[in-house]
Short mmCIF file of C-alpha atoms in Angstrom, two decimals:
data_model
loop_
_atom_site.label_atom_id
_atom_site.label_comp_id
_atom_site.label_asym_id
_atom_site.label_seq_id
_atom_site.Cartn_x
_atom_site.Cartn_y
_atom_site.Cartn_z
CA MET A 5 94.98 247.86 211.05
CA SER A 6 96.42 246.82 207.70
CA GLU A 7 95.40 243.57 206.09
CA MET A 8 99.01 242.28 206.20
CA ILE A 9 99.23 242.72 209.99
CA ALA A 10 95.83 241.13 210.49
CA GLN A 11 96.85 238.17 208.34
CA GLY A 12 100.10 237.81 210.30
CA LEU A 13 98.19 237.74 213.59
CA ARG A 14 95.90 235.01 212.25
CA VAL A 15 98.90 232.89 211.23
CA VAL A 16 100.44 233.28 214.68
CA GLU A 17 97.12 232.41 216.34
CA ILE A 18 96.70 229.24 214.29
CA PHE A 19 100.30 228.16 214.88
CA PHE A 20 99.95 228.79 218.62
CA LEU A 21 96.72 226.77 218.83
CA LEU A 22 98.29 223.87 216.93
CA TYR A 23 101.37 224.10 219.15
CA LEU A 24 99.23 223.77 222.30
CA LEU A 25 97.18 220.93 220.83
CA VAL A 26 100.27 218.93 219.86
CA TYR A 27 101.78 219.52 223.31
CA ALA A 28 98.54 218.43 224.99
CA SER A 29 98.50 215.24 222.91
CA TYR A 30 102.14 214.53 223.76
CA LEU A 31 101.49 215.17 227.45
CA PHE A 32 98.56 212.75 227.44
CA LEU A 33 100.59 210.05 225.70
CA SER A 34 103.62 210.49 227.96
CA VAL A 35 101.67 210.59 231.26
CA SER A 36 99.60 207.57 230.22
CA THR A 37 102.73 205.64 229.26
CA GLY A 38 104.46 206.62 232.48
CA ALA A 39 101.49 205.73 234.68
CA TRP A 40 101.11 202.34 233.01
CA ARG A 41 104.79 201.51 233.38
CA LEU A 42 104.82 202.47 237.07
CA TYR A 43 101.69 200.39 237.65
CA HIS A 44 103.29 197.43 235.89
CA LEU A 45 106.49 197.74 237.93
CA ASP A 46 104.48 197.97 241.13
CA ARG A 47 102.56 194.81 240.19
CA MET A 48 105.82 192.99 239.52
CA ARG A 49 107.07 193.92 242.98
CA SER A 50 103.83 192.81 244.60
CA VAL A 51 104.10 189.31 243.10
CA LYS A 52 107.87 189.24 243.70
CA ASN A 53 108.62 188.93 240.00
CA GLU A 54 111.56 191.33 239.94
CA LEU A 55 115.12 190.43 239.08
CA LYS A 56 116.65 189.45 242.41
CA HIS A 57 120.35 189.02 243.00
CA THR A 58 122.78 188.08 245.75
CA PHE A 59 125.73 189.82 244.12
CA TYR A 60 126.59 193.49 243.75
CA PHE A 61 128.96 195.33 241.49
CA PRO A 62 130.92 198.17 243.08
CA VAL A 63 129.94 201.81 242.52
CA SER A 64 131.80 205.06 243.20
CA ILE A 65 129.54 207.88 244.43
CA LEU A 66 130.82 211.33 243.41
CA VAL A 67 129.65 214.41 245.31
CA PRO A 68 130.85 217.71 243.77
CA ALA A 69 130.61 220.48 246.35
CA TYR A 70 131.10 224.24 246.18
CA ASN A 71 130.23 226.30 249.26
CA GLU A 72 128.00 223.53 250.65
CA GLU A 73 128.94 223.65 254.35
CA VAL A 74 125.26 223.79 255.33
CA THR A 75 124.12 220.59 253.58
CA ILE A 76 127.23 218.49 252.94
CA LEU A 77 127.23 216.61 256.26
CA ASP A 78 123.57 215.54 255.98
CA SER A 79 124.15 214.36 252.42
CA VAL A 80 127.27 212.32 253.20
CA GLU A 81 125.70 210.72 256.26
CA SER A 82 122.68 209.69 254.20
CA LEU A 83 125.03 208.08 251.68
CA LEU A 84 126.75 206.12 254.43
CA ARG A 85 123.40 204.54 255.36
CA LEU A 86 122.53 203.13 251.92
CA ASP A 87 121.38 199.50 251.64
CA TYR A 88 124.24 198.43 249.40
CA ARG A 89 127.30 196.33 250.00
CA ILE A 90 130.15 197.63 247.86
CA TYR A 91 130.57 201.32 247.16
CA GLU A 92 132.78 204.28 247.95
CA ILE A 93 132.05 207.97 248.47
CA ILE A 94 134.23 210.69 246.96
CA VAL A 95 133.47 214.29 247.90
CA VAL A 96 135.13 216.85 245.62
CA ASP A 97 135.54 220.29 247.18
CA ASP A 98 135.80 222.51 244.11
CA GLY A 99 137.68 225.40 245.70
CA SER A 100 134.96 226.33 248.21
CA ARG A 101 135.29 229.65 249.98
CA ASP A 102 133.47 228.40 253.08
CA SER A 103 134.10 225.50 255.48
CA THR A 104 132.79 222.68 253.30
CA SER A 105 135.95 220.59 253.68
CA GLN A 106 136.55 221.44 257.31
CA VAL A 107 133.06 220.29 258.30
CA LEU A 108 133.80 216.83 256.89
CA ILE A 109 137.37 216.68 258.20
CA ASP A 110 136.28 217.52 261.74
CA HIS A 111 133.21 215.29 261.84
CA PHE A 112 134.80 212.16 260.36
CA HIS A 113 138.33 212.79 261.78
CA MET A 114 139.74 212.62 258.27
CA LYS A 115 143.49 212.45 257.68
CA GLU A 116 145.47 213.71 254.71
CA VAL A 117 146.97 210.87 252.65
CA ARG A 118 149.31 210.48 249.70
CA ARG A 119 147.27 208.76 247.02
CA PRO A 120 148.32 208.55 243.37
CA ILE A 121 145.58 209.66 240.98
CA ARG A 122 145.69 208.80 237.29
CA LEU A 123 144.51 211.76 235.21
CA SER A 124 142.43 209.91 232.62
CA ILE A 125 140.50 213.15 232.02
CA PRO A 126 142.03 216.64 232.34
CA CYS A 127 140.99 218.56 235.45
CA LYS A 128 142.23 221.39 237.65
CA PRO A 129 145.07 220.49 240.05
CA ILE A 130 144.12 218.50 243.17
CA ALA A 131 145.67 220.17 246.21
CA SER A 132 145.12 217.44 248.81
CA VAL A 133 143.39 214.12 249.47
CA TYR A 134 141.79 213.12 252.78
CA GLU A 135 140.34 209.81 253.93
CA ALA A 136 138.13 208.89 256.88
CA PRO A 137 139.53 206.07 259.06
CA ASP A 138 136.36 204.62 260.63
CA THR A 139 133.45 204.85 258.16
CA ARG A 140 131.45 201.83 256.96
CA VAL A 141 132.62 202.38 253.38
CA ARG A 142 135.61 204.26 252.03
CA LEU A 143 135.08 208.03 252.30
CA THR A 144 137.49 210.28 250.38
CA LEU A 145 137.69 214.06 250.20
CA LEU A 146 139.45 215.87 247.35
CA ARG A 147 140.37 219.54 247.67
CA LYS A 148 141.10 221.15 244.31
CA GLN A 149 141.23 224.42 242.47
CA ASN A 150 137.89 225.78 241.36
CA GLY A 151 136.96 224.66 237.86
CA GLY A 152 133.20 224.26 237.92
CA LYS A 153 130.96 221.27 238.49
CA GLY A 154 132.04 219.43 235.33
CA ASP A 155 135.71 219.76 236.27
CA ALA A 156 134.99 218.58 239.83
CA LEU A 157 133.23 215.48 238.46
CA ASN A 158 136.16 214.78 236.13
CA ALA A 159 138.47 214.87 239.16
CA GLY A 160 136.15 212.44 240.92
CA ILE A 161 136.13 210.11 237.92
CA ASN A 162 139.94 210.11 237.92
CA THR A 163 139.92 209.14 241.60
CA ALA A 164 137.14 206.53 241.42
CA GLN A 165 138.17 202.90 241.82
CA TYR A 166 135.05 201.21 240.50
CA PRO A 167 133.66 200.62 236.96
CA PHE A 168 130.46 202.63 237.49
CA PHE A 169 130.11 206.00 239.15
CA LEU A 170 127.07 207.76 240.56
CA CYS A 171 126.94 211.56 240.64
CA ILE A 172 124.78 213.30 243.23
CA ASP A 173 124.43 216.96 244.22
CA ALA A 174 125.72 218.01 247.62
CA ASP A 175 122.25 219.26 248.64
CA SER A 176 120.56 215.94 247.84
CA MET A 177 119.84 212.77 249.83
CA LEU A 178 119.14 209.24 248.59
CA GLN A 179 116.60 206.79 249.88
CA ARG A 180 118.12 203.66 251.38
CA ASP A 181 117.32 201.52 248.34
CA ALA A 182 118.13 204.17 245.71
CA LEU A 183 121.54 202.76 244.77
CA GLU A 184 120.22 199.22 244.51
CA ARG A 185 117.35 200.45 242.35
CA ILE A 186 119.42 202.54 239.96
CA VAL A 187 121.82 199.67 239.20
CA GLN A 188 118.92 197.36 238.30
CA PRO A 189 118.93 198.25 234.56
CA VAL A 190 122.66 197.46 234.44
CA MET A 191 121.95 194.05 235.96
CA GLU A 192 119.39 193.41 233.23
CA ASP A 193 121.38 194.66 230.23
CA ASP A 194 125.14 194.72 229.70
CA ASP A 195 124.76 197.47 227.07
CA VAL A 196 123.57 200.08 229.59
CA VAL A 197 126.06 202.96 229.83
CA ALA A 198 123.96 205.42 231.88
CA VAL A 199 120.89 205.40 234.11
CA GLY A 200 118.93 208.36 235.44
CA GLY A 201 116.89 208.32 238.64
CA LEU A 202 113.83 210.16 239.93
CA ILE A 203 114.28 213.55 241.59
CA ARG A 204 111.69 214.59 244.16
CA VAL A 205 111.47 217.73 246.29
CA ALA A 206 113.17 217.24 249.66
CA GLN A 207 111.04 219.83 251.46
CA CYS A 208 108.10 217.39 251.31
CA ILE A 209 109.53 214.78 253.62
CA ARG A 210 111.79 214.45 256.64
CA LEU A 211 114.59 211.92 256.19
CA ASP A 212 115.88 210.25 259.35
CA GLU A 213 118.36 207.50 260.12
CA GLU A 214 115.73 204.79 260.57
CA THR A 215 113.66 205.16 257.41
CA GLN A 216 115.52 207.60 255.18
CA GLY A 217 112.52 208.53 253.09
CA GLN A 218 110.65 205.22 253.06
CA GLY A 219 107.27 204.81 254.72
CA LEU A 220 107.10 208.37 256.07
CA SER A 221 104.16 210.75 255.95
CA TYR A 222 104.34 213.15 253.06
CA HIS A 223 103.37 216.82 253.40
CA LEU A 224 103.30 219.49 250.73
CA PRO A 225 105.51 222.40 251.81
CA TRP A 226 103.75 225.60 252.84
CA ASN A 227 105.97 227.67 250.59
CA PHE A 228 103.96 228.45 247.44
CA LEU A 229 106.90 228.28 245.00
CA THR A 230 108.15 225.01 246.44
CA SER A 231 104.71 223.40 246.13
CA MET A 232 104.55 224.45 242.50
CA GLN A 233 107.85 222.72 241.86
CA VAL A 234 106.59 219.52 243.51
CA MET A 235 103.85 219.33 240.87
CA GLU A 236 106.24 220.20 238.05
CA TYR A 237 108.89 217.64 239.08
CA ASP A 238 106.40 214.79 239.40
CA ARG A 239 104.85 215.51 235.99
CA SER A 240 108.21 215.90 234.26
CA PHE A 241 109.84 212.77 235.64
CA LEU A 242 106.73 210.62 235.16
CA ALA A 243 105.89 211.86 231.70
CA SER A 244 108.57 212.65 229.14
CA ARG A 245 111.44 210.64 230.64
CA ILE A 246 109.53 207.36 230.76
CA LEU A 247 108.19 207.85 227.22
CA LEU A 248 111.61 208.74 225.81
CA ASP A 249 113.12 205.81 227.70
CA SER A 250 110.93 203.44 225.69
CA PHE A 251 113.07 204.05 222.58
CA ASN A 252 116.44 204.93 224.17
CA GLY A 253 115.73 208.61 223.50
CA ASN A 254 116.49 210.40 226.75
CA LEU A 255 118.78 213.41 226.28
CA ILE A 256 118.85 214.39 229.96
CA ILE A 257 119.96 212.59 233.09
CA SER A 258 119.68 214.97 236.00
CA GLY A 259 123.03 216.02 237.44
CA ALA A 260 121.52 215.48 240.88
CA PHE A 261 121.26 211.70 240.43
CA GLY A 262 122.76 209.65 237.60
CA LEU A 263 124.76 206.43 237.15
CA PHE A 264 127.39 206.12 234.41
CA LYS A 265 129.82 203.53 233.06
CA LYS A 266 133.23 205.01 233.76
CA SER A 267 135.13 203.53 230.81
CA VAL A 268 132.64 204.86 228.24
CA VAL A 269 132.54 208.33 229.84
CA ILE A 270 136.35 208.51 229.80
CA ALA A 271 136.46 207.35 226.17
CA ALA A 272 133.92 210.03 225.24
CA GLY A 273 136.00 212.75 226.94
CA GLY A 274 134.30 213.17 230.32
CA TYR A 275 132.26 216.14 231.44
CA ALA A 276 132.46 219.41 229.50
CA THR A 277 133.78 222.32 231.57
CA ASP A 278 132.64 225.16 229.31
CA VAL A 279 128.86 224.71 229.57
CA LEU A 280 126.25 225.32 232.28
CA GLY A 281 124.33 222.10 231.62
CA GLU A 282 127.11 219.55 231.96
CA ASP A 283 124.59 216.79 232.75
CA MET A 284 122.66 217.08 229.48
CA GLU A 285 125.87 217.70 227.54
CA LEU A 286 127.33 214.40 228.79
CA VAL A 287 124.24 212.40 227.82
CA ALA A 288 124.18 213.93 224.33
CA LYS A 289 127.91 213.24 224.09
CA LEU A 290 127.37 209.57 224.98
CA HIS A 291 124.67 209.24 222.31
CA ALA A 292 126.99 210.80 219.72
CA TYR A 293 130.06 208.79 220.78
CA CYS A 294 128.32 205.41 220.82
CA ARG A 295 126.48 205.94 217.54
CA ASN A 296 129.49 207.39 215.72
CA ASN A 297 131.57 204.40 216.86
CA LEU A 298 128.79 201.89 216.11
CA GLU A 299 128.73 200.66 219.71
CA ARG A 300 125.71 198.92 221.20
CA TYR A 301 124.45 201.03 224.08
CA SER A 302 121.44 201.94 226.13
CA ILE A 303 120.69 205.02 228.25
CA ARG A 304 117.94 204.22 230.74
CA TYR A 305 115.65 205.87 233.26
CA GLU A 306 114.76 204.08 236.50
CA PRO A 307 111.66 205.71 238.07
CA ASN A 308 111.88 203.74 241.33
CA ALA A 309 115.34 205.03 242.28
CA VAL A 310 114.51 208.12 244.34
CA CYS A 311 116.68 211.10 245.23
CA TRP A 312 115.31 213.91 247.42
CA SER A 313 116.76 217.26 246.41
CA GLN A 314 116.14 220.74 247.76
CA ALA A 315 114.14 223.01 245.46
CA PRO A 316 114.59 226.80 245.57
CA SER A 317 112.12 228.44 247.96
CA ALA A 318 112.78 232.07 246.99
CA LEU A 319 111.84 233.60 243.63
CA SER A 320 115.34 235.01 243.14
CA ASP A 321 116.91 231.56 243.64
CA LEU A 322 114.36 229.95 241.34
CA PHE A 323 115.13 232.58 238.71
CA LYS A 324 118.87 231.78 238.87
CA GLN A 325 118.29 228.04 238.70
CA ARG A 326 115.90 228.07 235.74
CA ARG A 327 117.95 230.63 233.83
CA ARG A 328 120.99 228.38 234.23
CA TRP A 329 119.03 225.31 233.15
CA HIS A 330 117.76 227.06 230.02
CA LEU A 331 121.18 228.42 229.11
CA GLY A 332 122.59 224.92 229.54
CA LEU A 333 119.86 223.53 227.29
CA PHE A 334 120.63 226.17 224.65
CA GLN A 335 124.36 225.38 224.74
CA CYS A 336 123.74 221.65 224.42
CA ILE A 337 121.15 221.89 221.64
CA THR A 338 123.41 224.15 219.56
CA ARG A 339 126.55 222.09 220.24
CA TYR A 340 124.89 218.85 219.10
CA ARG A 341 122.84 220.27 216.25
CA PHE A 342 124.65 217.86 213.91
CA MET A 343 122.43 215.09 215.37
CA PHE A 344 119.23 216.65 214.06
CA LEU A 345 117.54 214.55 211.37
CA LYS A 346 120.67 212.45 210.75
CA PRO A 347 119.69 208.79 210.04
CA ARG A 348 122.48 207.32 212.16
CA PHE A 349 121.05 208.99 215.27
CA GLY A 350 117.62 207.45 214.73
CA LEU A 351 114.77 208.68 216.94
CA VAL A 352 117.23 210.54 219.18
CA GLY A 353 118.00 212.93 216.30
CA THR A 354 114.36 213.34 215.32
CA VAL A 355 111.76 212.84 218.09
CA SER A 356 113.99 213.62 221.09
CA TYR A 357 115.87 216.52 219.53
CA LEU A 358 112.69 218.04 218.08
CA TYR A 359 110.89 217.78 221.43
CA TYR A 360 113.66 219.57 223.32
CA LEU A 361 114.01 222.13 220.53
CA LEU A 362 110.33 223.09 220.24
CA TYR A 363 108.82 222.30 223.63
CA GLU A 364 111.77 223.09 225.87
CA LEU A 365 114.20 225.52 224.20
CA PHE A 366 111.85 227.61 222.05
CA SER A 367 108.69 227.17 224.13
CA PRO A 368 109.05 230.48 226.05
CA ILE A 369 109.44 232.42 222.79
CA ILE A 370 106.53 230.64 221.10
CA GLU A 371 104.21 230.95 224.10
CA VAL A 372 105.01 234.57 224.93
CA VAL A 373 104.68 235.62 221.28
CA GLY A 374 101.47 233.59 220.97
CA ILE A 375 99.87 235.13 224.05
CA THR A 376 100.95 238.61 222.96
CA ALA A 377 99.50 238.08 219.49
CA MET A 378 96.22 236.89 221.02
CA ALA A 379 96.03 240.00 223.22
CA VAL A 380 96.71 242.34 220.26
CA ALA A 381 94.15 240.53 218.12
CA ALA A 382 91.58 240.74 220.91
CA VAL A 383 92.11 244.50 221.27
CA ALA A 384 91.83 244.94 217.49
CA GLY A 385 88.59 242.97 217.40
CA LEU A 386 90.09 240.14 215.32
CA LEU A 387 89.60 237.45 217.93
CA ASN A 388 86.70 235.78 219.69
CA VAL A 389 87.88 236.57 223.22
CA ARG A 390 85.34 234.33 224.92
CA PHE A 391 86.37 231.37 222.80
CA MET A 392 90.08 231.90 223.50
CA LEU A 393 89.58 232.25 227.26
CA GLN A 394 87.51 229.07 227.29
CA PHE A 395 90.15 227.28 225.20
CA TYR A 396 93.00 228.37 227.45
CA LEU A 397 91.05 227.43 230.59
CA LEU A 398 90.24 224.03 229.09
CA PHE A 399 93.92 223.53 228.25
CA ALA A 400 94.89 224.47 231.82
CA ILE A 401 92.32 222.09 233.34
CA TYR A 402 93.47 219.32 231.00
CA GLY A 403 97.10 219.89 232.02
CA SER A 404 96.08 219.97 235.68
CA ILE A 405 94.35 216.59 235.41
CA LEU A 406 97.47 215.04 233.89
CA THR A 407 99.66 216.69 236.52
CA ILE A 408 97.56 215.45 239.41
CA THR A 409 97.58 211.99 237.82
CA ALA A 410 101.38 212.05 237.85
CA PHE A 411 101.43 213.30 241.45
CA PHE A 412 99.12 210.61 242.84
CA GLN A 413 100.82 207.91 240.76
CA ARG A 414 104.06 208.68 242.59
CA ILE A 415 102.24 208.73 245.94
CA TYR A 416 100.73 205.31 245.20
CA THR A 417 103.82 203.55 243.87
CA GLN A 418 106.01 204.79 246.76
CA ASN A 419 103.42 203.78 249.33
CA ILE A 420 103.31 207.31 250.77
CA HIS A 421 100.43 208.45 252.96
CA ILE A 422 99.16 212.04 252.73
CA SER A 423 96.42 213.92 254.55
CA ARG A 424 93.09 215.01 253.05
CA GLN A 425 94.26 218.58 253.40
CA ASP A 426 97.28 217.85 251.20
CA VAL A 427 95.07 216.08 248.65
CA PHE A 428 92.97 219.25 248.34
CA ARG A 429 96.07 221.49 248.23
CA ALA A 430 97.65 219.33 245.53
CA CYS A 431 94.58 219.67 243.31
CA VAL A 432 94.53 223.44 243.76
CA MET A 433 98.29 223.73 243.19
CA CYS A 434 98.04 221.74 239.95
CA LEU A 435 95.51 224.18 238.55
CA ILE A 436 97.48 227.25 239.66
CA GLU A 437 100.71 225.74 238.30
CA ASN A 438 99.19 225.25 234.85
CA ILE A 439 97.49 228.67 234.70
CA PHE A 440 100.00 230.95 236.42
CA PHE A 441 103.30 229.21 237.07
CA ARG A 442 103.75 228.16 233.44
CA VAL A 443 103.64 231.82 232.35
CA VAL A 444 106.14 232.80 235.06
CA PHE A 445 108.52 230.10 233.82
CA ASP A 446 108.13 231.34 230.26
CA PHE A 447 109.36 234.81 231.19
CA ILE A 448 112.20 233.41 233.33
CA ARG A 449 113.41 231.24 230.46
CA LEU A 450 112.91 234.04 227.94
CA SER A 451 115.22 236.21 230.03
CA ALA A 452 117.90 233.55 229.59
CA PHE A 453 118.01 234.36 225.85
CA LEU A 454 118.07 238.10 226.45
CA THR A 455 120.98 237.89 228.94
CA TYR A 456 122.91 235.04 227.31
CA GLN A 457 126.17 236.93 226.77
CA LYS A 458 126.18 238.14 230.37
CA HIS A 459 125.31 234.86 232.09
CA LYS A 460 126.54 232.12 229.71
CA LYS A 461 129.32 231.16 232.17
CA THR A 462 127.62 232.13 235.41
CA TRP A 463 125.99 229.58 237.72
CA GLY A 464 124.63 231.93 240.36
CA GLU A 465 124.58 230.97 244.03
CA ILE A 466 121.42 229.58 245.62
CA LYS A 467 120.76 229.79 249.34
CA ARG A 468 121.02 226.43 251.12
CA VAL A 469 119.47 225.31 254.42
CA ARG A 470 119.87 222.16 256.48
CA HIS A 471 117.53 219.38 255.40
CA SER A 472 115.93 219.35 258.84
CA ASP A 473 115.04 223.05 258.39
CA ALA A 474 114.09 222.93 254.70
CA ARG A 475 110.35 222.47 255.21
#
């Protein structure tokens, strides 16, 4: 092997090792910060030192739905049982080809009404509007031409009566106190324009009318892929989002559960309809709009507002979901590249942007190239194989410890009881997730780059099941 190739392999090896070390340090800092904040919030609740209030501000809950006849009824009924006084529910049927609308119309005896809608944001034409006569809060159904999730949410924003709106996926269910929890940052700070909540895997718990996710036994799903995602979700939402929240640096609020100030979203132009990651695009847009217009603002994350969302249980569905997420990330990062290293964007344009660029967008390329270079160097005799295997195993164990810390922190702060069997399974799953699942994700996300032109406008359909059958 030529000296130039050998030198190139050494450079790649060193860069890859430094990349993993920096990521490990960041993961430790973020998990530690997240665990401490959750512990502090739990202590505040235990001594009743939270901000309490006897007033509520009204919220519009938007539920975009496309071919969701299997899950839509469970989701809407869970929303009707929330512990909150003033809110409305708007379901937007985005041109479904199944019976999504008919399921709601039949169950709630909805009637078509003539209701003027002000088009503050452009959206596809709304064909009809239905309202339920006997629900606890106002329940509205919009039937419109298909335009994608962003367009459906824009139609919902146009219809919403209240100053804040909450977006939730049609396959998700909220805990009873989720709405009250997610509005808490707005109660504390008038400058808050958006709040993200915690997403947990719905297959772990059975939600019923009495408890709706609170005080129930928690069981890891038997499906291997779903259990892996439980570990990943808990680490992700405990770690990076809480750390980035400490300096108003979050660039993502999950489309499955987020609260927004309607007037600011309308002023910024609403949801984009030409991207796959409309949730991240909107948050980046709000950062850019508020900073360019010198407006005081805050984008927060509330870890105690919990939404239970179905995770894909089949590898093909998981592939579609993660490919779409990575394509959406790529579109957002490239669209808002003008934020990078610009002084007016502060830490959002440096720390946040750099994190999502290196450790989210480019991580599959860096890690696959790094592993490949290690393998080639090992075959060529240029690498201490024993040392590298020990290093990688140590890195995996280190990541597993941080992941299991995040998992049990969520179990503790939500007062959830789990069996000894699930404790053992969680520890094993954390190790497998860091050794094996991480590599699988790298290749899934790498495929997003290779098939960008083909799939840049394609969502891909994921199989849905009733929440009662999801486990």
